[in-house]
mmCIF file of N, CA, C and O in Angstrom:
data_model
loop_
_atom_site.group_PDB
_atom_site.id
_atom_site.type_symbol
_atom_site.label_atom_id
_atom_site.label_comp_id
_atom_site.label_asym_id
_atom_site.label_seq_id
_atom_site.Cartn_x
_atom_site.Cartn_y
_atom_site.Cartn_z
ATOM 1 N N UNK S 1 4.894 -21.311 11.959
ATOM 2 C CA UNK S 1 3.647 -21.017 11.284
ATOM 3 C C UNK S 1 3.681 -21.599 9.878
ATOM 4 O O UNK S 1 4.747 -21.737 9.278
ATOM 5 N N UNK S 2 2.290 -22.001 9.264
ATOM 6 C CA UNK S 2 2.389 -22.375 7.864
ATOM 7 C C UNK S 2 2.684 -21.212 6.716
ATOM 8 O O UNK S 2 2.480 -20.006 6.578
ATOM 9 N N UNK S 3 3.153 -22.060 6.143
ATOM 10 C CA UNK S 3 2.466 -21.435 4.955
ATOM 11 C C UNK S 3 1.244 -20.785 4.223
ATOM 12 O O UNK S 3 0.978 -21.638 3.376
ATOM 13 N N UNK S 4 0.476 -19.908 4.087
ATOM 14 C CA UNK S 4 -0.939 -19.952 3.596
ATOM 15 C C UNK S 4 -0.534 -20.041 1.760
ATOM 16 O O UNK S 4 0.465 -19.788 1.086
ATOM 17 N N UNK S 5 -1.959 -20.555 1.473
ATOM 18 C CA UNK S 5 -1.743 -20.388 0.230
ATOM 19 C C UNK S 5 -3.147 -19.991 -0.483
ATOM 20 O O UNK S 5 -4.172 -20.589 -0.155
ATOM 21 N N UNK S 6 -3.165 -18.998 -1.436
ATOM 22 C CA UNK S 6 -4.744 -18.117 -1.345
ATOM 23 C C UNK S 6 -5.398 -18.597 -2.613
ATOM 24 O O UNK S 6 -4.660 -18.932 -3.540
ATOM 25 N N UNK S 7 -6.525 -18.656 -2.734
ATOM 26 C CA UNK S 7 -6.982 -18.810 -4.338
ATOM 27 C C UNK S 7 -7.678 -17.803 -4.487
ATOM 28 O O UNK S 7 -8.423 -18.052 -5.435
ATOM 29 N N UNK S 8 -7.841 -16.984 -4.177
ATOM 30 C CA UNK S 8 -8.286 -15.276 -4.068
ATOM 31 C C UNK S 8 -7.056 -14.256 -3.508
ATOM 32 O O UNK S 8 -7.171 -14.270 -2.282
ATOM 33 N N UNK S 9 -6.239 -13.618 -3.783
ATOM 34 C CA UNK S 9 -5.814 -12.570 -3.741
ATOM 35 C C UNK S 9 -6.197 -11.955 -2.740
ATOM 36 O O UNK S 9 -5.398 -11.690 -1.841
ATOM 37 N N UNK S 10 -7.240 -11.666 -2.689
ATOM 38 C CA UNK S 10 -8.294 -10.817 -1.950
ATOM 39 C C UNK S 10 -8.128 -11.255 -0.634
ATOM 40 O O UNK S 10 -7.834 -10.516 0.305
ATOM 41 N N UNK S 11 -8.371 -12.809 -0.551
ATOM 42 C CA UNK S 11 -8.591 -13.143 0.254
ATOM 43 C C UNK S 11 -7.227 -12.996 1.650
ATOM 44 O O UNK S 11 -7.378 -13.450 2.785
ATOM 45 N N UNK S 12 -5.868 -12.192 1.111
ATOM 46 C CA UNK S 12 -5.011 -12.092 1.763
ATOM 47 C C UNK S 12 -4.838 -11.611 2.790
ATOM 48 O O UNK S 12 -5.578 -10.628 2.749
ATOM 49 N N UNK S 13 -4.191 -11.612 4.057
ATOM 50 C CA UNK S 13 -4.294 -10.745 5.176
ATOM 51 C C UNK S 13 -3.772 -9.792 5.126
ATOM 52 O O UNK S 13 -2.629 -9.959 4.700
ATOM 53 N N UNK S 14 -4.097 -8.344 5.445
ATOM 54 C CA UNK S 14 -4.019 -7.188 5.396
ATOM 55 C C UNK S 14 -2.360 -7.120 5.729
ATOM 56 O O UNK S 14 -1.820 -7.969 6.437
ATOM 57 N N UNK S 15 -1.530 -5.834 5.035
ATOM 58 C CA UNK S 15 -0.384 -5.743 5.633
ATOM 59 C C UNK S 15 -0.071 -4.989 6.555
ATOM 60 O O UNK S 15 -0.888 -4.150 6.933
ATOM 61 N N UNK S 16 1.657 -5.132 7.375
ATOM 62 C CA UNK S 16 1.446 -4.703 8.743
ATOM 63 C C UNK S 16 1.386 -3.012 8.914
ATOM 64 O O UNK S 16 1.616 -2.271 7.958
ATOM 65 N N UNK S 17 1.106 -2.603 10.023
ATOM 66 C CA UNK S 17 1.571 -0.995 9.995
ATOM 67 C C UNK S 17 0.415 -0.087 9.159
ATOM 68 O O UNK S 17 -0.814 -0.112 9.235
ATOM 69 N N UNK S 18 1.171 0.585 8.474
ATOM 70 C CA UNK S 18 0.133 1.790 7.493
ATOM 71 C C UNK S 18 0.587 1.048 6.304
ATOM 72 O O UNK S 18 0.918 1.918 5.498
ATOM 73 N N UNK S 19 0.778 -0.147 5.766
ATOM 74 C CA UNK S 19 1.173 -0.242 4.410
ATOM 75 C C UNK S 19 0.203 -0.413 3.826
ATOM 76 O O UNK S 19 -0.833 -0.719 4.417
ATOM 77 N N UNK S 20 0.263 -0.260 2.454
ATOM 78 C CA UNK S 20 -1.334 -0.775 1.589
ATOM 79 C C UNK S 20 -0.307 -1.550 0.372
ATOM 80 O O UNK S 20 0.839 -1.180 0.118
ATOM 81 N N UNK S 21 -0.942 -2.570 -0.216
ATOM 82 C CA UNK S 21 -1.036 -3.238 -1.147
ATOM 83 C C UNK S 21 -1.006 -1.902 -2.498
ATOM 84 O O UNK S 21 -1.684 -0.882 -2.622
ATOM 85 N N UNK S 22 0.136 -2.508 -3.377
ATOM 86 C CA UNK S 22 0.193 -1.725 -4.661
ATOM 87 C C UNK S 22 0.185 -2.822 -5.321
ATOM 88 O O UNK S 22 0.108 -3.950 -4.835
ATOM 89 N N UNK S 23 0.284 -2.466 -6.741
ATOM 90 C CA UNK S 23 0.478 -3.199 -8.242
ATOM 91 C C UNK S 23 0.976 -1.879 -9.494
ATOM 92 O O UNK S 23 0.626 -0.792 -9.954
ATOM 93 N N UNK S 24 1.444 -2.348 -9.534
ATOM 94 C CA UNK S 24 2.156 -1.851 -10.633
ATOM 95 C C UNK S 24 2.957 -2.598 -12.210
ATOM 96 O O UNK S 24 3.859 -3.435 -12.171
ATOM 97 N N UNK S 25 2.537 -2.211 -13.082
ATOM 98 C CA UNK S 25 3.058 -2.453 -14.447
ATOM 99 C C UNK S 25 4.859 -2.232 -14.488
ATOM 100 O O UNK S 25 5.625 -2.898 -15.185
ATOM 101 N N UNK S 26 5.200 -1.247 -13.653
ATOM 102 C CA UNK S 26 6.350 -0.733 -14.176
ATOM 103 C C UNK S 26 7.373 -1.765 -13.206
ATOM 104 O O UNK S 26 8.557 -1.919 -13.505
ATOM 105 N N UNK S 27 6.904 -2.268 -12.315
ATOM 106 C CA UNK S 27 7.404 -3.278 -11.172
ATOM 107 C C UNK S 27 7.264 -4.245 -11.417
ATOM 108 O O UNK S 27 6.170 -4.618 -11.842
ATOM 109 N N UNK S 28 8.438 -5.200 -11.242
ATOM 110 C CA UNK S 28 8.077 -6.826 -10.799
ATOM 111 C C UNK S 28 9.259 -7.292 -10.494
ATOM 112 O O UNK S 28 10.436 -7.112 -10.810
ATOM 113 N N UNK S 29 8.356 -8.223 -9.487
ATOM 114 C CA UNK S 29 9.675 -9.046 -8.380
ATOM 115 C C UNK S 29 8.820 -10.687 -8.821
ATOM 116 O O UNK S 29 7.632 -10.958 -8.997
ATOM 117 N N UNK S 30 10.420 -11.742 -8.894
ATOM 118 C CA UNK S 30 10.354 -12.527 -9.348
ATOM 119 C C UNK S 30 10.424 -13.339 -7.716
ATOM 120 O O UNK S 30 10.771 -14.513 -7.846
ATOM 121 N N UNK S 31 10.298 -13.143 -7.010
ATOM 122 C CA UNK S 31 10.575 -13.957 -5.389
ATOM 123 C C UNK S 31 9.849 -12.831 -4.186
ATOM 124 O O UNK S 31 10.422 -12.605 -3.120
ATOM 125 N N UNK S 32 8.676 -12.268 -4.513
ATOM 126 C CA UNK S 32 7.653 -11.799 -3.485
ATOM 127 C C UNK S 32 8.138 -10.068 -3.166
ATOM 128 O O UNK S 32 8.820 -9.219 -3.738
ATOM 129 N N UNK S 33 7.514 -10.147 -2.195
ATOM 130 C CA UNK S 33 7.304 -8.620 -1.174
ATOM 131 C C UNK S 33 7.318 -8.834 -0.303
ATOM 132 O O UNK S 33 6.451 -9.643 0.026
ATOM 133 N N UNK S 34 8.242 -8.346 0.783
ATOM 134 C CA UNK S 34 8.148 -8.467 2.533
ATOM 135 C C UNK S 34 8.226 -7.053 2.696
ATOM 136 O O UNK S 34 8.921 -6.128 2.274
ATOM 137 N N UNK S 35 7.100 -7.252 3.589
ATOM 138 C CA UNK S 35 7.214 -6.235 5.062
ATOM 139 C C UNK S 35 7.889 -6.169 5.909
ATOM 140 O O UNK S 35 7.892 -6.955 6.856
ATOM 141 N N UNK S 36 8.491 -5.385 5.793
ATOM 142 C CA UNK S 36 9.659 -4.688 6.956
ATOM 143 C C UNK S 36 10.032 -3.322 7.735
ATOM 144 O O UNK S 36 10.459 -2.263 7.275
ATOM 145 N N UNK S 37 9.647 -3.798 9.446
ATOM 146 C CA UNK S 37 9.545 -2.743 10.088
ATOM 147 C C UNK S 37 10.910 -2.027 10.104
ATOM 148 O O UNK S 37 11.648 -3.008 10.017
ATOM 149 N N UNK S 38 11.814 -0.847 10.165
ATOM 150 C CA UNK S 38 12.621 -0.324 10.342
ATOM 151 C C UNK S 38 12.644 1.129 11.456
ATOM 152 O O UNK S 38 12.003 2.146 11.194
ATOM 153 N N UNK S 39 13.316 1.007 12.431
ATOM 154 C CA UNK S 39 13.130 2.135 13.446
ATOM 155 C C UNK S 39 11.619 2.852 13.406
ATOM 156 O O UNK S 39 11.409 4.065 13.410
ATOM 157 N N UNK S 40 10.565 1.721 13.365
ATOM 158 C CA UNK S 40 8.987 1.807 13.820
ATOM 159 C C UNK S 40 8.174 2.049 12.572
ATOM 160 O O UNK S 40 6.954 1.888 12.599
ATOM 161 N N UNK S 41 8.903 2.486 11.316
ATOM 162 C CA UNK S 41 8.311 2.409 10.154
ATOM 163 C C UNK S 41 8.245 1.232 9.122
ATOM 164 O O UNK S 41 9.307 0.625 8.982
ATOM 165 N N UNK S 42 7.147 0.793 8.352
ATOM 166 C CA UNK S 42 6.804 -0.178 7.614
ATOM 167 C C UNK S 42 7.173 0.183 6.114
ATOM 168 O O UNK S 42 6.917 1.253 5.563
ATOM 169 N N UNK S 43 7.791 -0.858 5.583
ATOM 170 C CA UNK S 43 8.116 -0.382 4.208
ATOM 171 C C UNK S 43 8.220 -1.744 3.397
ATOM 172 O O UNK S 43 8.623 -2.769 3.946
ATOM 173 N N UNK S 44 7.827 -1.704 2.022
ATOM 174 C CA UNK S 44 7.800 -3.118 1.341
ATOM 175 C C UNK S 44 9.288 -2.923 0.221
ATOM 176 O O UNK S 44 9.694 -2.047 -0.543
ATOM 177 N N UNK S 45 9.800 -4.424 0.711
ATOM 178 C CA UNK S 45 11.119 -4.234 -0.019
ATOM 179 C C UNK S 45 10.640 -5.332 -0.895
ATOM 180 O O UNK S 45 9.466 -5.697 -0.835
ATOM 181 N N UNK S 46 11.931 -6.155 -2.123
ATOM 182 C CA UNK S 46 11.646 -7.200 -2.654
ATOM 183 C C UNK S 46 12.411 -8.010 -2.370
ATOM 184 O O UNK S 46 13.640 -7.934 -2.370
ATOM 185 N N UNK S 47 11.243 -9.497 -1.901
ATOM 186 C CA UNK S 47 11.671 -10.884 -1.366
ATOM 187 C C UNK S 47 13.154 -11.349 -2.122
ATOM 188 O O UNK S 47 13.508 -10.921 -3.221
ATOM 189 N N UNK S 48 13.753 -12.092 -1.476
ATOM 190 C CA UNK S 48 15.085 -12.789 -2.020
ATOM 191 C C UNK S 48 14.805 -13.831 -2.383
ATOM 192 O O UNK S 48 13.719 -14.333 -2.093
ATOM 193 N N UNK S 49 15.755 -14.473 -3.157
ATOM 194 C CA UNK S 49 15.917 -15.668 -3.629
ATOM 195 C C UNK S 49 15.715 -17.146 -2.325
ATOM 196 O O UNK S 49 15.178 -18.252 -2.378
ATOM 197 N N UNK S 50 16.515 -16.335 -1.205
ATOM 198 C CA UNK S 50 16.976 -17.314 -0.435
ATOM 199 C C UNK S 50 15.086 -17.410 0.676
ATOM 200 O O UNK S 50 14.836 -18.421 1.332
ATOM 201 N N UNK S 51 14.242 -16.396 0.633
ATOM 202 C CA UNK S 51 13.292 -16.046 1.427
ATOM 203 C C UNK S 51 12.336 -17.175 0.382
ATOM 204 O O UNK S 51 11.711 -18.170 0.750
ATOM 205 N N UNK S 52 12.471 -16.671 -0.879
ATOM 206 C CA UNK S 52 12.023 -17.446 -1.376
ATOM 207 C C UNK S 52 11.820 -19.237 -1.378
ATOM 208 O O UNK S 52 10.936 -19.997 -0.983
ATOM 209 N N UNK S 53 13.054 -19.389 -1.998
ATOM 210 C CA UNK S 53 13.331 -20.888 -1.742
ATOM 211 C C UNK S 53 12.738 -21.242 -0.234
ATOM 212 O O UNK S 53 11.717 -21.915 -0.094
ATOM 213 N N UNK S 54 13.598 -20.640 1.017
ATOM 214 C CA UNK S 54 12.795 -21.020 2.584
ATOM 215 C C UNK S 54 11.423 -21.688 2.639
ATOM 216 O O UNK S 54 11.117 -22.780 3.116
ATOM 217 N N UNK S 55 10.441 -20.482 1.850
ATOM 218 C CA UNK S 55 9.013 -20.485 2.083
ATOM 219 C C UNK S 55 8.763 -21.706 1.807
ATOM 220 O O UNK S 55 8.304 -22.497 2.632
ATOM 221 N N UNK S 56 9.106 -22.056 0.327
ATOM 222 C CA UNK S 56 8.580 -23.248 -0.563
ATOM 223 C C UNK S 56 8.908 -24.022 0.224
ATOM 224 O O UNK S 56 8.111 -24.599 0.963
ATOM 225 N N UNK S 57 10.010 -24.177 0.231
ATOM 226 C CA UNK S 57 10.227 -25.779 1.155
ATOM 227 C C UNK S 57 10.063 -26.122 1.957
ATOM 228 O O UNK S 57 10.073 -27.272 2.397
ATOM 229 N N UNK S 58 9.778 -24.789 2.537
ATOM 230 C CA UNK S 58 8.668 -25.398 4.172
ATOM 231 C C UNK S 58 7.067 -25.856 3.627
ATOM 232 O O UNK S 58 6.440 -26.708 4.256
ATOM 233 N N UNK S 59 6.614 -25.335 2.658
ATOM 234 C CA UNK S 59 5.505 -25.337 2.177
ATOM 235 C C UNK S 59 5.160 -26.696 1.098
ATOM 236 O O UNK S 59 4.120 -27.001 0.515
ATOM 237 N N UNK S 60 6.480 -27.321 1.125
ATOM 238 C CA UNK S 60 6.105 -28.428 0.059
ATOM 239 C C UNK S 60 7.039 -29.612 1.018
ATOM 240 O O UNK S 60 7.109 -30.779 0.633
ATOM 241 N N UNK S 61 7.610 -29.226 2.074
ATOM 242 C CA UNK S 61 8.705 -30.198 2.666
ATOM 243 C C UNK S 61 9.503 -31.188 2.159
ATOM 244 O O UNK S 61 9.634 -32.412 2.181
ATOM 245 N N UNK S 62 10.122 -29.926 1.566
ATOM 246 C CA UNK S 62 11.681 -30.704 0.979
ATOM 247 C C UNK S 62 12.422 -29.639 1.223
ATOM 248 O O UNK S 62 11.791 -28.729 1.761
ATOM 249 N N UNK S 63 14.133 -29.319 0.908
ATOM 250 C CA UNK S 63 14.866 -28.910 1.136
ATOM 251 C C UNK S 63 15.149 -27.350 -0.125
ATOM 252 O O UNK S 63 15.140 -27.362 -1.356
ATOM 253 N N UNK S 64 15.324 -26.433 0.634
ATOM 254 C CA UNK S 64 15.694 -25.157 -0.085
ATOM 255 C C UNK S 64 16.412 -25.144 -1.594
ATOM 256 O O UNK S 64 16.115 -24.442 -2.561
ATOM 257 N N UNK S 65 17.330 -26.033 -1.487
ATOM 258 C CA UNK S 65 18.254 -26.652 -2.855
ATOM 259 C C UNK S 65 17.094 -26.914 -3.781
ATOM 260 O O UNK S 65 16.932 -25.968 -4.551
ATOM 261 N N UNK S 66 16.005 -28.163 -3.995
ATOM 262 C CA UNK S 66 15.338 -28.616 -4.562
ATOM 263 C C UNK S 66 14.166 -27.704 -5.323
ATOM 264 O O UNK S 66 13.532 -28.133 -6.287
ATOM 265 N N UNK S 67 13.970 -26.326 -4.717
ATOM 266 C CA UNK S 67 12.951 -25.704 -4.942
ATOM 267 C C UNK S 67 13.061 -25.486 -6.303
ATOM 268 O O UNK S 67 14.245 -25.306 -6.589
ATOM 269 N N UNK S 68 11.976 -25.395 -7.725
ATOM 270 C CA UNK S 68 12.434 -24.997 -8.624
ATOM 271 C C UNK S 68 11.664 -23.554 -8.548
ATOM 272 O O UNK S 68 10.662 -23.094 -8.000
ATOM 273 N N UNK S 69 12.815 -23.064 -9.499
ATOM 274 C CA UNK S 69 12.381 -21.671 -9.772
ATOM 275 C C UNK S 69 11.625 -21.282 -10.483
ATOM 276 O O UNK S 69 12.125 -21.216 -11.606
ATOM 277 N N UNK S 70 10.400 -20.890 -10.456
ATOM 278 C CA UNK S 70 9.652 -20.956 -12.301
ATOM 279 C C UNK S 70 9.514 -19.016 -12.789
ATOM 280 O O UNK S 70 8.382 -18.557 -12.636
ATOM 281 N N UNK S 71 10.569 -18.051 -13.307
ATOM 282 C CA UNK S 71 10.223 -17.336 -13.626
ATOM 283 C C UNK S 71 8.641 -16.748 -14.239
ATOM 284 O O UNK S 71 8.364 -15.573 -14.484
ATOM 285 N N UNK S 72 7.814 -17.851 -14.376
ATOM 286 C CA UNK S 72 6.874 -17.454 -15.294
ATOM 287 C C UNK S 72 5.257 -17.072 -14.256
ATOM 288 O O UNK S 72 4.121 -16.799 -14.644
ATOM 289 N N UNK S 73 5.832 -17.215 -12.861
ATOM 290 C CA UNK S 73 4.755 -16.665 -11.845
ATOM 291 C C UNK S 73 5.500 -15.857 -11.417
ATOM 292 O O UNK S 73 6.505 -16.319 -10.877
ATOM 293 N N UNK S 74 5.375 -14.551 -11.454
ATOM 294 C CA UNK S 74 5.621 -13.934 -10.914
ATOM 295 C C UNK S 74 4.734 -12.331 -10.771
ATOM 296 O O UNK S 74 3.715 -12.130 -11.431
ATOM 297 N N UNK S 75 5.436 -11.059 -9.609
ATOM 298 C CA UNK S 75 4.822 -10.490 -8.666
ATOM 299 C C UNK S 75 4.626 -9.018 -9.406
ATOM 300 O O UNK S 75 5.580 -8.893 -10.173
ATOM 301 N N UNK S 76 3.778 -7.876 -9.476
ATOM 302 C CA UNK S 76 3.519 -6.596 -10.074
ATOM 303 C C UNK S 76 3.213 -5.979 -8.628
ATOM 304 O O UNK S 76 2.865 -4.800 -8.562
ATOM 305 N N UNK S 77 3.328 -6.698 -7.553
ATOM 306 C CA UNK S 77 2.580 -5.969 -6.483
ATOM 307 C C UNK S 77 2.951 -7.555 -5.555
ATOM 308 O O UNK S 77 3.384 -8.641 -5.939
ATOM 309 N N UNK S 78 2.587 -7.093 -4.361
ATOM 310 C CA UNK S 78 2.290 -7.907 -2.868
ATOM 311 C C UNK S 78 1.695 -8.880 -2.937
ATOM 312 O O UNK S 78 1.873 -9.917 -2.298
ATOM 313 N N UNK S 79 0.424 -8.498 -4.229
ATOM 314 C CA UNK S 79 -0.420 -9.424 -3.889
ATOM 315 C C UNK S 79 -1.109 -9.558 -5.228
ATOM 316 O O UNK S 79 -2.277 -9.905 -5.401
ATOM 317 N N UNK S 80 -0.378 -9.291 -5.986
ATOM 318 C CA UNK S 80 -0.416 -9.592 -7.373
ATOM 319 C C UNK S 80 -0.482 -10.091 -8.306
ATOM 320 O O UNK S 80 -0.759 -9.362 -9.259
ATOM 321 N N UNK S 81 -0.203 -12.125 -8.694
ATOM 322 C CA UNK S 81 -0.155 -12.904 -9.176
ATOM 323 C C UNK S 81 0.143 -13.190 -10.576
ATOM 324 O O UNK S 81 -0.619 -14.045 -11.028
ATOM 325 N N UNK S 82 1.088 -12.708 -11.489
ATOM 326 C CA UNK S 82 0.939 -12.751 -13.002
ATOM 327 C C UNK S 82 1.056 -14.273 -13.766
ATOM 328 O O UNK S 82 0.829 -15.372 -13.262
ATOM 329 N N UNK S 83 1.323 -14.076 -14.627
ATOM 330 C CA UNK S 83 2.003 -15.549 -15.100
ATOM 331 C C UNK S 83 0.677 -16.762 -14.914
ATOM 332 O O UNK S 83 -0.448 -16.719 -14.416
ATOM 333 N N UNK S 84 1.650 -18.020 -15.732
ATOM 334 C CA UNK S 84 1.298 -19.045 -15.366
ATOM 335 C C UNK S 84 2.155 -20.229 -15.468
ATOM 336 O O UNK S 84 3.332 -20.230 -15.829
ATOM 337 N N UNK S 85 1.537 -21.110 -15.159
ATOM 338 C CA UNK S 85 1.957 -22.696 -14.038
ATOM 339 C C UNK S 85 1.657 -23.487 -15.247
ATOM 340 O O UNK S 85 0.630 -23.477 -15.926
ATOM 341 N N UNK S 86 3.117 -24.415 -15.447
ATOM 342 C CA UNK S 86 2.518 -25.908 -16.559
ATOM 343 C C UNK S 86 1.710 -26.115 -15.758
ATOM 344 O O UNK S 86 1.832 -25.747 -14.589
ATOM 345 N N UNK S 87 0.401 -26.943 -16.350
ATOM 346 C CA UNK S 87 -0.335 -27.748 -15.138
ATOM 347 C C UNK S 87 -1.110 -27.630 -13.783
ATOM 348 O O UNK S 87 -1.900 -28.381 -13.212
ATOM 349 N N UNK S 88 -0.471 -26.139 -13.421
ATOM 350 C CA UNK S 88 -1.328 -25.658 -12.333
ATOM 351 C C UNK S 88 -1.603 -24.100 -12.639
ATOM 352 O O UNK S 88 -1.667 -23.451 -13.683
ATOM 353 N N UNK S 89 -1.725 -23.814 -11.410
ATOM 354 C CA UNK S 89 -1.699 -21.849 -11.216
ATOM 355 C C UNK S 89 -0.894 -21.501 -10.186
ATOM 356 O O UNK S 89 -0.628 -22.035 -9.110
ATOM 357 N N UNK S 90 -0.495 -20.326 -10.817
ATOM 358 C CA UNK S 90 0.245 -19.407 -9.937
ATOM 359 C C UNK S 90 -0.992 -18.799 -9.289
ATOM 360 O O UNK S 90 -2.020 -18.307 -9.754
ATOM 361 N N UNK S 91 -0.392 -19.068 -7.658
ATOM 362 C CA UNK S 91 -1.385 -18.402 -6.602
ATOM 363 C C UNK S 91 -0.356 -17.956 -5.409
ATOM 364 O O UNK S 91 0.684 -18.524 -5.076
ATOM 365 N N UNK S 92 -1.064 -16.542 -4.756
ATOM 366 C CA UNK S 92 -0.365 -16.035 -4.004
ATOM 367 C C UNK S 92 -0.105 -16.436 -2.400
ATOM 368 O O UNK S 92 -1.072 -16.363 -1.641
ATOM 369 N N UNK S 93 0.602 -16.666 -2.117
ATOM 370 C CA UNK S 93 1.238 -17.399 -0.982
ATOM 371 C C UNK S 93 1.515 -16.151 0.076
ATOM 372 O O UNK S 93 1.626 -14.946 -0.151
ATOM 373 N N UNK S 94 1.585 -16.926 1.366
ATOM 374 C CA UNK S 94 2.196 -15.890 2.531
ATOM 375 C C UNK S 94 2.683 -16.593 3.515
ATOM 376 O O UNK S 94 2.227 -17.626 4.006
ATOM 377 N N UNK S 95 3.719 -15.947 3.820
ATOM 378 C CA UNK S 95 4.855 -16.650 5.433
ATOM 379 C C UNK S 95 4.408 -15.932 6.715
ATOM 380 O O UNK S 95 5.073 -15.014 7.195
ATOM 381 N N UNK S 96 3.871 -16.140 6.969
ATOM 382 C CA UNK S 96 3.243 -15.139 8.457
ATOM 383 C C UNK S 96 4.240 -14.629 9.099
ATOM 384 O O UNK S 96 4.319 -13.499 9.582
ATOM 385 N N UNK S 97 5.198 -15.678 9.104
ATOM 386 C CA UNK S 97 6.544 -15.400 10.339
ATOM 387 C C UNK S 97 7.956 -14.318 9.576
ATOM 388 O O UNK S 97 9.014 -13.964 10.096
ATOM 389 N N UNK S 98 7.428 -14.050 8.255
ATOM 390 C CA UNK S 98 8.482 -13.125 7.647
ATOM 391 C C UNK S 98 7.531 -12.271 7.299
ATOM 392 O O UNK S 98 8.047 -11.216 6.931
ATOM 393 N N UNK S 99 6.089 -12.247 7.237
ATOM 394 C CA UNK S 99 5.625 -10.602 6.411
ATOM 395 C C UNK S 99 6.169 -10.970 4.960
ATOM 396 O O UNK S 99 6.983 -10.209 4.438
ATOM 397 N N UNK S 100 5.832 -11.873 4.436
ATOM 398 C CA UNK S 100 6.335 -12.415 3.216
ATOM 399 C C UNK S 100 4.993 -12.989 2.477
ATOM 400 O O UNK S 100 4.199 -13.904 2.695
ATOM 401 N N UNK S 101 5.177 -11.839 1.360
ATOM 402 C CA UNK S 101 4.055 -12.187 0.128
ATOM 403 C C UNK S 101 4.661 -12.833 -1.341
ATOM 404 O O UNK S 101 5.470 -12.148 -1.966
ATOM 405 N N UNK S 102 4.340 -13.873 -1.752
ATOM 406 C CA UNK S 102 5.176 -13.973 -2.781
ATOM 407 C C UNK S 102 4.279 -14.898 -4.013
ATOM 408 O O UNK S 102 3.082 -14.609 -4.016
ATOM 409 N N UNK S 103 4.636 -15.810 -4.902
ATOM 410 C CA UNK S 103 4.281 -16.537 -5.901
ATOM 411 C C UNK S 103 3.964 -17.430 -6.142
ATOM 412 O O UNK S 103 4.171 -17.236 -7.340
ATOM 413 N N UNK S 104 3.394 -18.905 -6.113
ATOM 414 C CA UNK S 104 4.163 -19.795 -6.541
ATOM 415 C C UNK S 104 2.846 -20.389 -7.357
ATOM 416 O O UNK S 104 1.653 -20.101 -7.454
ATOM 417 N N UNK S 105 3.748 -21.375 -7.881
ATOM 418 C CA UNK S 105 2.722 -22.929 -8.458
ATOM 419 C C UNK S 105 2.135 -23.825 -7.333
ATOM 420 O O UNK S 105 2.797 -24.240 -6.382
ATOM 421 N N UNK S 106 0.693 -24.103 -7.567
ATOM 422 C CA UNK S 106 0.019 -25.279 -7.056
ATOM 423 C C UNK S 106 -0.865 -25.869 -8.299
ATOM 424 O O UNK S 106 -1.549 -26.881 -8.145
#
């Protein structure tokens, strides 16, 4: 599956199970939010480095190594978007095949 990549927030697909979308001030993840079922319950943990890097480089097709990191987009929530992009915007991205909400530059 692709990558999506949103220019509305909003426009994101609902998450799985009973979860709802938060944001929070007191939170932030620098490499997304995944959904993860555990013995039938849904719970949002925070994305990894390595989930991270994956996404991008499937999403820009180059290799996991190459991805740069840009601390300065980053997550208050699922679906959250802070920060900004030399040159572009931070917009919120999704991996269909991980339940993976996360950050990046376009």
């Amino acid at each position: 599956m692709a990558i999506e990549v949103y220019r509305s927030a909003d426009d994101a697909p609902a998450p799985p199970g009973d979860l709802e979308f938060f944001t929070s001030r007191d939170v932030m993840s620098p490499f997304g939010y995944k959904a993860l079922e555990i013995d039938g319950t849904w719970f949002w943990v925070p994305g990894t480095e390595e989930e991270y890097r994956n996404s991008e480089a499937e999403r820009l097709g180059i290799e996991p190594q190459d991805v740069e990191i840009r601390i300065s987009c980053y997550q208050t929530g699922p679906k959250s978007c802070v920060g900004t992009c030399m040159g572009g915007f931070c917009r919120l991205m999704f991996n269909p095949a991980q339940n993976f909400y996360y950050c990046g530059c376009t």
